[in-house]
mmCIF file of C-alpha atoms and ligand atoms in Angstrom:
data_model
loop_
_atom_site.group_PDB
_atom_site.id
_atom_site.type_symbol
_atom_site.label_atom_id
_atom_site.label_comp_id
_atom_site.label_asym_id
_atom_site.label_seq_id
_atom_site.Cartn_x
_atom_site.Cartn_y
_atom_site.Cartn_z
ATOM 1 C CA MET M 126 169.372 25.862 131.600
ATOM 2 C CA SER M 127 167.896 28.626 129.367
ATOM 3 C CA GLN M 128 165.219 30.706 130.947
ATOM 4 C CA ASP M 129 161.944 31.950 129.378
ATOM 5 C CA LYS M 130 160.760 35.460 130.046
ATOM 6 C CA ILE M 131 157.308 35.973 131.461
ATOM 7 C CA PHE M 132 155.859 39.321 130.350
ATOM 8 C CA ILE M 133 154.308 41.246 133.200
ATOM 9 C CA PHE M 134 151.151 43.008 132.175
ATOM 10 C CA ASP M 135 150.201 45.406 135.006
ATOM 11 C CA THR M 136 146.522 46.263 135.230
ATOM 12 C CA THR M 137 146.514 48.191 138.488
ATOM 13 C CA LEU M 138 145.400 51.325 136.600
ATOM 14 C CA ARG M 139 142.458 49.476 134.884
ATOM 15 C CA ASP M 140 141.219 46.387 136.706
ATOM 16 C CA GLY M 141 142.756 47.686 140.004
ATOM 17 C CA GLU M 142 141.283 51.086 139.695
ATOM 18 C CA GLN M 143 137.788 49.666 139.219
ATOM 19 C CA VAL M 144 137.724 48.892 142.987
ATOM 20 C CA PRO M 145 135.180 51.084 144.729
ATOM 21 C CA GLY M 146 137.088 53.935 146.439
ATOM 22 C CA CYS M 147 140.217 53.480 144.343
ATOM 23 C CA LYS M 148 139.406 55.961 141.661
ATOM 24 C CA LEU M 149 142.468 58.005 140.576
ATOM 25 C CA ASN M 150 142.755 61.284 138.729
ATOM 26 C CA THR M 151 145.063 61.772 135.766
ATOM 27 C CA ASN M 152 148.022 63.085 137.786
ATOM 28 C CA GLU M 153 147.821 60.166 140.148
ATOM 29 C CA LYS M 154 147.600 57.683 137.284
ATOM 30 C CA VAL M 155 150.570 59.250 135.532
ATOM 31 C CA GLU M 156 152.646 59.110 138.750
ATOM 32 C CA LEU M 157 151.753 55.436 139.244
ATOM 33 C CA ALA M 158 152.487 54.602 135.581
ATOM 34 C CA LEU M 159 155.938 56.135 135.901
ATOM 35 C CA ALA M 160 156.615 54.047 138.999
ATOM 36 C CA LEU M 161 155.374 50.895 137.221
ATOM 37 C CA GLU M 162 157.757 51.551 134.395
ATOM 38 C CA GLU M 163 160.590 51.976 136.887
ATOM 39 C CA LEU M 164 159.545 48.712 138.512
ATOM 40 C CA GLY M 165 160.188 47.026 135.115
ATOM 41 C CA VAL M 166 156.740 45.869 134.071
ATOM 42 C CA ASP M 167 156.413 45.154 130.320
ATOM 43 C CA ILE M 168 152.870 46.362 129.701
ATOM 44 C CA ILE M 169 150.865 48.982 131.498
ATOM 45 C CA GLU M 170 147.102 48.741 130.995
ATOM 46 C CA ALA M 171 146.414 52.469 131.458
ATOM 47 C CA GLY M 172 142.589 52.379 131.381
ATOM 48 C CA PHE M 173 139.361 51.942 129.445
ATOM 49 C CA PRO M 174 139.386 55.080 127.284
ATOM 50 C CA ILE M 175 135.720 55.089 126.281
ATOM 51 C CA SER M 176 134.490 54.617 129.793
ATOM 52 C CA SER M 177 134.903 58.354 130.692
ATOM 53 C CA PRO M 178 136.623 61.584 129.482
ATOM 54 C CA GLY M 179 138.821 61.323 132.569
ATOM 55 C CA ASP M 180 139.994 57.812 131.661
ATOM 56 C CA PHE M 181 140.595 58.903 128.082
ATOM 57 C CA GLU M 182 142.753 61.710 129.279
ATOM 58 C CA SER M 183 144.705 59.418 131.646
ATOM 59 C CA VAL M 184 145.488 56.920 128.888
ATOM 60 C CA SER M 185 146.518 59.789 126.619
ATOM 61 C CA GLU M 186 148.776 61.497 129.179
ATOM 62 C CA ILE M 187 150.342 58.150 130.244
ATOM 63 C CA SER M 188 151.054 57.464 126.506
ATOM 64 C CA LYS M 189 153.024 60.705 126.313
ATOM 65 C CA VAL M 190 155.383 59.978 129.283
ATOM 66 C CA ILE M 191 156.026 56.199 129.079
ATOM 67 C CA THR M 192 159.033 55.399 126.946
ATOM 68 C CA LYS M 193 159.928 51.716 127.540
ATOM 69 C CA ALA M 194 156.770 49.855 128.469
ATOM 70 C CA THR M 195 153.879 49.081 126.115
ATOM 71 C CA VAL M 196 150.811 51.230 126.955
ATOM 72 C CA CYS M 197 147.489 49.349 126.564
ATOM 73 C CA GLY M 198 143.935 50.533 126.463
ATOM 74 C CA LEU M 199 140.913 48.253 127.053
ATOM 75 C CA THR M 200 137.868 48.103 124.724
ATOM 76 C CA ARG M 201 134.759 46.001 124.219
ATOM 77 C CA ALA M 202 134.393 44.321 120.867
ATOM 78 C CA VAL M 203 132.712 47.495 119.637
ATOM 79 C CA GLN M 204 134.014 49.713 116.761
ATOM 80 C CA LYS M 205 133.587 52.971 118.586
ATOM 81 C CA ASP M 206 135.441 51.678 121.669
ATOM 82 C CA ILE M 207 138.369 50.684 119.413
ATOM 83 C CA GLU M 208 138.446 54.056 117.617
ATOM 84 C CA VAL M 209 138.427 55.892 120.889
ATOM 85 C CA ALA M 210 141.137 53.650 122.423
ATOM 86 C CA ALA M 211 143.279 54.176 119.316
ATOM 87 C CA SER M 212 142.901 57.906 119.591
ATOM 88 C CA ALA M 213 143.816 57.857 123.371
ATOM 89 C CA LEU M 214 146.951 55.753 122.524
ATOM 90 C CA LYS M 215 148.057 57.930 119.585
ATOM 91 C CA PHE M 216 151.115 59.306 121.513
ATOM 92 C CA ALA M 217 152.267 55.911 122.778
ATOM 93 C CA LYS M 218 155.594 54.594 121.627
ATOM 94 C CA ARG M 219 154.267 51.057 121.916
ATOM 95 C CA PRO M 220 150.541 51.111 121.793
ATOM 96 C CA ARG M 221 148.411 47.978 122.459
ATOM 97 C CA ILE M 222 144.675 47.653 121.969
ATOM 98 C CA HIS M 223 143.074 45.061 124.341
ATOM 99 C CA THR M 224 139.714 44.040 122.986
ATOM 100 C CA GLY M 225 137.427 41.088 123.576
ATOM 101 C CA ILE M 226 134.085 39.584 124.388
ATOM 102 C CA GLY M 227 132.507 36.889 126.596
ATOM 103 C CA THR M 228 133.256 33.331 125.577
ATOM 104 C CA SER M 229 131.396 31.202 128.171
ATOM 105 C CA ASP M 230 127.919 30.001 127.336
ATOM 106 C CA MET M 231 126.710 31.848 130.435
ATOM 107 C CA HIS M 232 127.978 35.121 129.077
ATOM 108 C CA ILE M 233 126.928 34.367 125.509
ATOM 109 C CA LYS M 234 123.395 33.588 126.504
ATOM 110 C CA THR M 235 122.622 35.724 129.543
ATOM 111 C CA LYS M 236 124.914 38.699 128.935
ATOM 112 C CA PHE M 237 124.877 39.029 125.098
ATOM 113 C CA ASN M 238 121.655 37.176 124.394
ATOM 114 C CA SER M 239 123.611 35.788 121.483
ATOM 115 C CA THR M 240 125.011 32.554 119.974
ATOM 116 C CA ARG M 241 128.533 31.040 119.743
ATOM 117 C CA GLU M 242 128.642 31.680 116.007
ATOM 118 C CA GLU M 243 127.665 35.352 116.371
ATOM 119 C CA ILE M 244 130.219 35.852 119.215
ATOM 120 C CA LEU M 245 132.913 34.236 117.043
ATOM 121 C CA GLU M 246 132.190 36.728 114.227
ATOM 122 C CA ARG M 247 132.197 39.720 116.595
ATOM 123 C CA ALA M 248 135.552 38.569 118.070
ATOM 124 C CA ILE M 249 137.121 38.288 114.619
ATOM 125 C CA GLN M 250 135.748 41.686 113.531
ATOM 126 C CA ALA M 251 136.947 43.456 116.731
ATOM 127 C CA VAL M 252 140.497 42.239 116.207
ATOM 128 C CA LYS M 253 140.449 43.307 112.558
ATOM 129 C CA TRP M 254 139.226 46.805 113.534
ATOM 130 C CA ALA M 255 141.994 47.038 116.161
ATOM 131 C CA ARG M 256 144.677 45.887 113.716
ATOM 132 C CA ASN M 257 143.798 49.012 111.581
ATOM 133 C CA TYR M 258 145.482 51.106 114.324
ATOM 134 C CA THR M 259 148.232 48.943 115.766
ATOM 135 C CA ASP M 260 150.134 45.705 115.136
ATOM 136 C CA ASP M 261 149.927 44.889 118.880
ATOM 137 C CA VAL M 262 146.388 43.559 119.487
ATOM 138 C CA GLU M 263 145.475 41.547 122.508
ATOM 139 C CA PHE M 264 142.196 39.602 122.522
ATOM 140 C CA PHE M 265 140.469 38.619 125.729
ATOM 141 C CA GLY M 266 137.851 35.845 125.849
ATOM 142 C CA GLU M 267 135.968 37.023 128.957
ATOM 143 C CA ASP M 268 134.947 34.200 131.351
ATOM 144 C CA ALA M 269 137.219 31.789 129.524
ATOM 145 C CA GLY M 270 137.583 30.000 132.909
ATOM 146 C CA ARG M 271 134.032 28.718 132.468
ATOM 147 C CA ALA M 272 133.985 28.486 128.668
ATOM 148 C CA ASP M 273 133.570 25.317 126.664
ATOM 149 C CA LEU M 274 137.173 24.251 125.758
ATOM 150 C CA GLU M 275 136.520 23.374 122.099
ATOM 151 C CA PHE M 276 134.673 26.600 121.479
ATOM 152 C CA LEU M 277 137.423 28.596 123.265
ATOM 153 C CA ALA M 278 139.998 26.937 121.017
ATOM 154 C CA ARG M 279 137.975 27.916 117.919
ATOM 155 C CA VAL M 280 137.787 31.519 119.084
ATOM 156 C CA VAL M 281 141.533 31.650 119.850
ATOM 157 C CA GLU M 282 142.465 30.209 116.516
ATOM 158 C CA ALA M 283 140.166 32.671 114.678
ATOM 159 C CA VAL M 284 141.340 35.782 116.444
ATOM 160 C CA ILE M 285 144.999 34.875 115.944
ATOM 161 C CA LYS M 286 144.185 34.403 112.179
ATOM 162 C CA ALA M 287 142.520 37.807 112.306
ATOM 163 C CA GLY M 288 145.708 39.398 113.701
ATOM 164 C CA ALA M 289 145.697 39.033 117.475
ATOM 165 C CA THR M 290 149.285 38.872 118.832
ATOM 166 C CA VAL M 291 148.374 38.040 122.438
ATOM 167 C CA VAL M 292 145.453 35.854 123.553
ATOM 168 C CA ASN M 293 144.180 36.551 127.068
ATOM 169 C CA ILE M 294 142.412 33.654 128.805
ATOM 170 C CA PRO M 295 140.710 35.329 131.718
ATOM 171 C CA ASP M 296 139.375 33.351 134.671
ATOM 172 C CA THR M 297 137.061 36.328 135.130
ATOM 173 C CA THR M 298 135.066 34.850 138.054
ATOM 174 C CA GLY M 299 138.012 33.166 139.851
ATOM 175 C CA TYR M 300 136.328 29.907 139.302
ATOM 176 C CA CYS M 301 139.121 27.485 138.228
ATOM 177 C CA LEU M 302 141.253 25.242 140.286
ATOM 178 C CA PRO M 303 144.957 25.595 139.453
ATOM 179 C CA HIS M 304 145.116 22.163 137.685
ATOM 180 C CA GLN M 305 141.993 23.080 135.654
ATOM 181 C CA TYR M 306 143.370 26.468 134.637
ATOM 182 C CA GLY M 307 146.720 24.869 133.754
ATOM 183 C CA GLU M 308 145.014 22.204 131.693
ATOM 184 C CA LYS M 309 143.012 24.791 129.761
ATOM 185 C CA ILE M 310 146.231 26.591 128.779
ATOM 186 C CA ALA M 311 147.869 23.251 127.839
ATOM 187 C CA TYR M 312 144.830 22.358 125.736
ATOM 188 C CA LEU M 313 145.106 25.607 123.793
ATOM 189 C CA LYS M 314 148.836 25.092 123.292
ATOM 190 C CA ASN M 315 148.249 21.593 121.979
ATOM 191 C CA ASN M 316 145.065 22.070 119.932
ATOM 192 C CA VAL M 317 145.169 25.521 118.389
ATOM 193 C CA PRO M 318 147.182 25.110 115.164
ATOM 194 C CA ASN M 319 148.421 28.710 114.894
ATOM 195 C CA ILE M 320 149.011 29.174 118.694
ATOM 196 C CA ASP M 321 152.775 29.760 118.183
ATOM 197 C CA LYS M 322 151.888 33.075 116.438
ATOM 198 C CA ALA M 323 150.613 34.565 119.668
ATOM 199 C CA VAL M 324 151.528 34.843 123.344
ATOM 200 C CA ILE M 325 149.049 33.234 125.797
ATOM 201 C CA SER M 326 148.205 35.490 128.702
ATOM 202 C CA CYS M 327 146.785 34.586 132.144
ATOM 203 C CA HIS M 328 144.261 36.921 133.691
ATOM 204 C CA CYS M 329 142.994 35.453 136.957
ATOM 205 C CA HIS M 330 140.674 36.803 139.651
ATOM 206 C CA ASN M 331 140.867 35.907 143.271
ATOM 207 C CA ASP M 332 137.367 34.967 144.316
ATOM 208 C CA LEU M 333 138.577 31.720 145.750
ATOM 209 C CA GLY M 334 142.055 32.981 146.701
ATOM 210 C CA LEU M 335 143.579 31.053 143.779
ATOM 211 C CA ALA M 336 144.585 33.851 141.394
ATOM 212 C CA THR M 337 148.293 33.543 142.032
ATOM 213 C CA ALA M 338 148.282 29.675 141.945
ATOM 214 C CA ASN M 339 146.222 29.723 138.786
ATOM 215 C CA SER M 340 148.567 32.203 136.995
ATOM 216 C CA ILE M 341 151.533 30.071 137.973
ATOM 217 C CA ALA M 342 149.753 26.966 136.681
ATOM 218 C CA GLY M 343 149.177 28.856 133.435
ATOM 219 C CA VAL M 344 152.851 29.735 132.893
ATOM 220 C CA ILE M 345 153.908 26.171 133.791
ATOM 221 C CA SER M 346 151.589 25.075 130.947
ATOM 222 C CA GLY M 347 153.048 27.512 128.423
ATOM 223 C CA ALA M 348 151.456 30.905 128.894
ATOM 224 C CA ARG M 349 154.103 33.628 128.746
ATOM 225 C CA GLN M 350 152.264 36.691 130.066
ATOM 226 C CA ILE M 351 150.669 37.283 133.457
ATOM 227 C CA GLU M 352 148.154 40.098 134.006
ATOM 228 C CA CYS M 353 148.314 41.251 137.619
ATOM 229 C CA THR M 354 148.054 44.274 139.924
ATOM 230 C CA ILE M 355 150.078 45.724 142.777
ATOM 231 C CA ASN M 356 148.698 44.512 146.142
ATOM 232 C CA GLY M 357 146.353 42.191 144.209
ATOM 233 C CA LEU M 358 143.788 45.024 143.769
ATOM 234 C CA GLY M 359 140.944 44.447 141.393
ATOM 235 C CA GLU M 360 137.253 43.661 140.983
ATOM 236 C CA ARG M 361 135.615 41.962 143.918
ATOM 237 C CA ALA M 362 138.318 39.769 145.647
ATOM 238 C CA GLY M 363 140.931 41.239 143.380
ATOM 239 C CA ASN M 364 143.335 40.090 140.603
ATOM 240 C CA THR M 365 146.543 38.142 140.677
ATOM 241 C CA SER M 366 149.003 40.017 142.851
ATOM 242 C CA LEU M 367 152.070 41.205 140.897
ATOM 243 C CA GLU M 368 154.469 40.939 143.819
ATOM 244 C CA GLU M 369 153.424 37.326 144.452
ATOM 245 C CA VAL M 370 153.851 35.965 140.918
ATOM 246 C CA VAL M 371 157.128 37.824 140.470
ATOM 247 C CA MET M 372 158.489 36.365 143.706
ATOM 248 C CA VAL M 373 157.212 32.883 143.024
ATOM 249 C CA ILE M 374 159.035 32.895 139.695
ATOM 250 C CA LYS M 375 162.211 34.365 141.246
ATOM 251 C CA GLN M 376 162.157 31.960 144.163
ATOM 252 C CA HIS M 377 161.475 28.804 142.057
ATOM 253 C CA GLN M 378 164.321 29.000 139.544
ATOM 254 C CA SER M 379 163.591 25.414 138.617
ATOM 255 C CA LEU M 380 160.555 26.643 136.660
ATOM 256 C CA GLY M 381 163.019 28.015 134.063
ATOM 257 C CA LEU M 382 161.277 31.417 134.038
ATOM 258 C CA TYR M 383 162.156 35.008 134.811
ATOM 259 C CA THR M 384 160.651 38.488 134.747
ATOM 260 C CA ASP M 385 162.347 41.878 134.340
ATOM 261 C CA VAL M 386 160.778 43.233 137.546
ATOM 262 C CA LYS M 387 163.207 44.941 139.927
ATOM 263 C CA THR M 388 162.145 43.220 143.071
ATOM 264 C CA VAL M 389 163.711 45.836 145.464
ATOM 265 C CA ARG M 390 160.994 48.200 144.248
ATOM 266 C CA LEU M 391 158.151 45.936 145.301
ATOM 267 C CA ASN M 392 157.536 47.298 148.756
ATOM 268 C CA PRO M 393 157.978 50.958 147.898
ATOM 269 C CA ILE M 394 155.493 50.714 145.016
ATOM 270 C CA SER M 395 153.022 48.715 147.128
ATOM 271 C CA ARG M 396 153.074 51.607 149.671
ATOM 272 C CA LEU M 397 152.758 54.205 146.916
ATOM 273 C CA VAL M 398 149.735 52.441 145.370
ATOM 274 C CA SER M 399 148.195 51.892 148.828
ATOM 275 C CA ASP M 400 148.609 55.590 149.749
ATOM 276 C CA THR M 401 147.492 56.969 146.314
ATOM 277 C CA MET M 402 144.459 54.713 146.182
ATOM 278 C CA ARG M 403 143.709 55.049 149.902
ATOM 279 C CA MET M 404 143.457 51.262 150.159
ATOM 280 C CA PRO M 405 145.368 49.703 153.043
ATOM 281 C CA VAL M 406 147.285 46.485 152.524
ATOM 282 C CA GLN M 407 146.293 43.625 154.876
ATOM 283 C CA PRO M 408 149.151 43.042 157.384
ATOM 284 C CA ASN M 409 149.549 39.396 156.489
ATOM 285 C CA LYS M 410 149.748 40.007 152.718
ATOM 286 C CA ALA M 411 152.531 38.007 151.187
ATOM 287 C CA ILE M 412 155.709 40.042 150.292
ATOM 288 C CA VAL M 413 154.272 43.524 151.066
ATOM 289 C CA GLY M 414 152.187 43.153 154.252
ATOM 290 C CA SER M 415 153.575 44.753 157.440
ATOM 291 C CA ASN M 416 153.807 41.295 159.072
ATOM 292 C CA ALA M 417 155.477 39.631 156.021
ATOM 293 C CA PHE M 418 158.783 39.694 157.819
ATOM 294 C CA ALA M 419 157.657 39.727 161.475
ATOM 295 C CA HIS M 420 158.170 36.762 163.857
ATOM 296 C CA SER M 421 156.174 36.540 167.021
ATOM 297 C CA SER M 422 156.010 32.972 168.349
ATOM 298 C CA GLY M 423 158.810 31.697 170.629
ATOM 299 C CA ILE M 424 159.548 28.658 168.478
ATOM 300 C CA HIS M 425 159.930 30.743 165.344
ATOM 301 C CA GLN M 426 161.852 33.557 167.045
ATOM 302 C CA ASP M 427 164.371 31.112 168.516
ATOM 303 C CA GLY M 428 164.954 29.418 165.140
ATOM 304 C CA PHE M 429 165.086 32.759 163.345
ATOM 305 C CA LEU M 430 167.641 34.219 165.751
ATOM 306 C CA LYS M 431 169.869 31.106 165.178
ATOM 307 C CA ASN M 432 169.588 31.364 161.367
ATOM 308 C CA ALA M 433 167.091 33.734 159.613
ATOM 309 C CA GLN M 434 166.625 31.192 156.843
ATOM 310 C CA ASN M 435 164.987 28.818 159.296
ATOM 311 C CA TYR M 436 161.878 30.949 158.946
ATOM 312 C CA GLU M 437 162.381 33.229 155.983
ATOM 313 C CA ILE M 438 162.614 32.182 152.348
ATOM 314 C CA ILE M 439 163.012 35.714 151.081
ATOM 315 C CA LYS M 440 165.395 38.401 152.441
ATOM 316 C CA PRO M 441 163.366 41.533 153.230
ATOM 317 C CA GLU M 442 166.005 43.757 151.401
ATOM 318 C CA GLU M 443 165.396 41.645 148.225
ATOM 319 C CA VAL M 444 161.875 43.053 148.029
ATOM 320 C CA GLY M 445 162.598 46.466 149.474
ATOM 321 C CA ALA M 446 160.962 45.773 152.839
ATOM 322 C CA ASP M 447 162.115 47.040 156.292
ATOM 323 C CA SER M 448 164.347 44.592 158.209
ATOM 324 C CA SER M 449 162.736 41.541 159.775
ATOM 325 C CA ARG M 450 161.077 42.192 163.084
ATOM 326 C CA ILE M 451 160.910 40.216 166.274
ATOM 327 C CA VAL M 452 157.611 41.101 167.885
ATOM 328 C CA LEU M 453 157.349 40.445 171.619
ATOM 329 C CA THR M 454 153.989 39.002 172.594
ATOM 330 C CA ALA M 455 152.745 36.502 175.197
ATOM 331 C CA ARG M 456 153.731 33.834 172.640
ATOM 332 C CA SER M 457 157.360 34.907 172.575
ATOM 333 C CA GLY M 458 160.147 32.967 174.215
ATOM 334 C CA ARG M 459 163.180 33.558 176.338
ATOM 335 C CA SER M 460 165.580 33.893 173.380
ATOM 336 C CA ALA M 461 163.700 36.710 171.827
ATOM 337 C CA LEU M 462 163.350 38.421 175.213
ATOM 338 C CA ALA M 463 167.109 38.104 175.886
ATOM 339 C CA HIS M 464 167.918 39.277 172.307
ATOM 340 C CA ARG M 465 165.779 42.409 172.615
ATOM 341 C CA LEU M 466 167.110 43.220 176.133
ATOM 342 C CA LEU M 467 170.648 42.914 174.771
ATOM 343 C CA LYS M 468 169.772 45.320 171.945
ATOM 344 C CA LEU M 469 168.524 47.760 174.562
ATOM 345 C CA GLY M 470 171.776 47.475 176.471
ATOM 346 C CA PHE M 471 170.853 44.964 179.205
ATOM 347 C CA GLN M 472 172.784 41.721 179.548
ATOM 348 C CA PHE M 473 171.407 39.146 182.017
ATOM 349 C CA ASN M 474 172.421 35.670 182.969
ATOM 350 C CA ARG M 475 170.103 32.745 182.279
ATOM 351 C CA ASN M 476 168.646 32.752 185.803
ATOM 352 C CA ALA M 477 167.800 36.460 185.629
ATOM 353 C CA ILE M 478 166.212 35.971 182.229
ATOM 354 C CA ASP M 479 164.008 33.254 183.762
ATOM 355 C CA VAL M 480 162.817 35.621 186.365
ATOM 356 C CA ILE M 481 162.276 38.523 184.040
ATOM 357 C CA TYR M 482 160.456 36.236 181.625
ATOM 358 C CA GLU M 483 157.835 35.440 184.283
ATOM 359 C CA GLU M 484 157.227 39.100 184.792
ATOM 360 C CA PHE M 485 157.284 39.681 181.006
ATOM 361 C CA LEU M 486 154.510 37.086 180.516
ATOM 362 C CA LYS M 487 152.324 38.812 183.053
ATOM 363 C CA VAL M 488 152.499 42.124 181.220
ATOM 364 C CA ALA M 489 152.347 40.423 177.801
ATOM 365 C CA ASP M 490 149.037 38.672 178.767
ATOM 366 C CA VAL M 491 147.527 42.105 179.324
ATOM 367 C CA LYS M 492 149.083 43.979 176.419
ATOM 368 C CA LYS M 493 149.018 42.820 172.791
ATOM 369 C CA GLU M 494 152.606 43.757 172.089
ATOM 370 C CA ILE M 495 155.468 44.579 174.461
ATOM 371 C CA GLU M 496 157.166 47.810 173.652
ATOM 372 C CA ASP M 497 160.822 48.742 174.410
ATOM 373 C CA GLU M 498 159.632 51.104 177.166
ATOM 374 C CA ASP M 499 157.861 48.141 178.915
ATOM 375 C CA LEU M 500 161.016 46.153 178.675
ATOM 376 C CA LYS M 501 163.238 48.952 180.047
ATOM 377 C CA ALA M 502 160.889 49.193 183.008
ATOM 378 C CA LEU M 503 161.080 45.453 183.592
ATOM 379 C CA ALA M 504 164.904 45.374 183.248
ATOM 380 C CA ALA M 505 165.235 48.371 185.570
ATOM 381 C CA LYS M 506 163.732 46.292 188.390
ATOM 382 C CA TYR M 507 166.620 43.923 188.052
ATOM 383 C CA HIS M 508 169.406 46.148 186.853
ATOM 384 C CA PRO M 509 168.869 49.615 188.166
ATOM 385 C CA GLU M 510 172.310 51.022 187.283
ATOM 386 C CA VAL M 511 172.023 50.136 183.591
ATOM 387 C CA ALA M 512 168.476 51.391 183.418
ATOM 388 C CA VAL M 513 169.592 54.782 184.791
ATOM 389 C CA ALA M 514 172.561 54.902 182.446
ATOM 390 C CA LEU M 515 170.209 54.633 179.463
HETATM 391 O O1 LIG D 282 138.353 39.778 134.217
HETATM 392 C C1 LIG D 282 138.293 39.989 132.926
HETATM 393 O O2 LIG D 282 137.802 39.162 132.234
HETATM 394 C C2 LIG D 282 138.757 41.246 132.465
HETATM 395 C C3 LIG D 282 138.760 41.425 130.954
HETATM 396 C C4 LIG D 282 138.148 42.776 130.599
HETATM 397 C C5 LIG D 282 140.164 41.219 130.480
HETATM 398 O O3 LIG D 282 139.139 42.110 133.189
HETATM 399 ZN ZN1 LIG D 283 139.669 41.200 135.167
#
């Protein structure tokens, strides 16, 4: 079966960097951009050049050093923004201008105090301005997740006619359910006459924890670009997490999709971004959390020790994570205890394990996690010669 490529548009340095406390300086942004290029992303959204002199400089410096990926700068549908972005991108080998405007009635009325017709004109005009500087112009219809479908389709058709090569359909507020977002993309595919002249892009926020599911629903319906961030960083509850969508696509080959991301680099880059942005990753985060490959309940540990695939659908080495861990807690069972004791050099028969296990549970009920030192002390009670030998 032939496979379709999904373009990975990384916005860690733009939407991700908007998170309070995650502000980066130019050197940090350049270092992360180089790591993103090594990871294999197709597009790096380097910043919002008109927003500050620092961001202008970052986009400009990133443009100088990135050789394979497209470098993108964000703008509003404002001529000055577009001129400034073009100037920041002037050294880029593959520059992209990402311009757009709100498309939901909520944004049109209460943010722009405008009308649908006026917004349509502004969208067309912005794309035309951007096309004066580059052939690679992406249009975003902000709050498309809540926009009227027929109006959204009109906007998409008009901006493609004006020269947009990518049309971004953001669920800016993370409002959509996966089937709704998927249907939105399918509607555009089926009702915009010139849609085959542009790539449809998914840009989903995580306010309801649905950003990954929505992006996947989007590509199932025909979108071919996903906008995402390392560790799912981004405004409010964050953006679609890059590591999650990449691994969903890799895991589910039946989707007929692939990305060019080198998955072994996912954990190293997650740590780099977390350290550089001073933003810890939640331990239970899929793919890159410290517990993503840790097993702590007796039932799971027993099954895992018999065959890792009983409880792991991804090998840790495939995503550059440390080896799987068996964590010993009061919920652990005898197999995990015996396994760890053996690793420490203590072999006991079944009866001895039963006795040590009772002692182990008493300690485990008091401590959150049993360390090797605790185990050695327990084992020593029953096996003094070995304990001394260690
Ligand atoms: O969430 C959003 O709508 C955005 C746009 C600027 C693309 O980030
Ligand atoms: Zn966004």
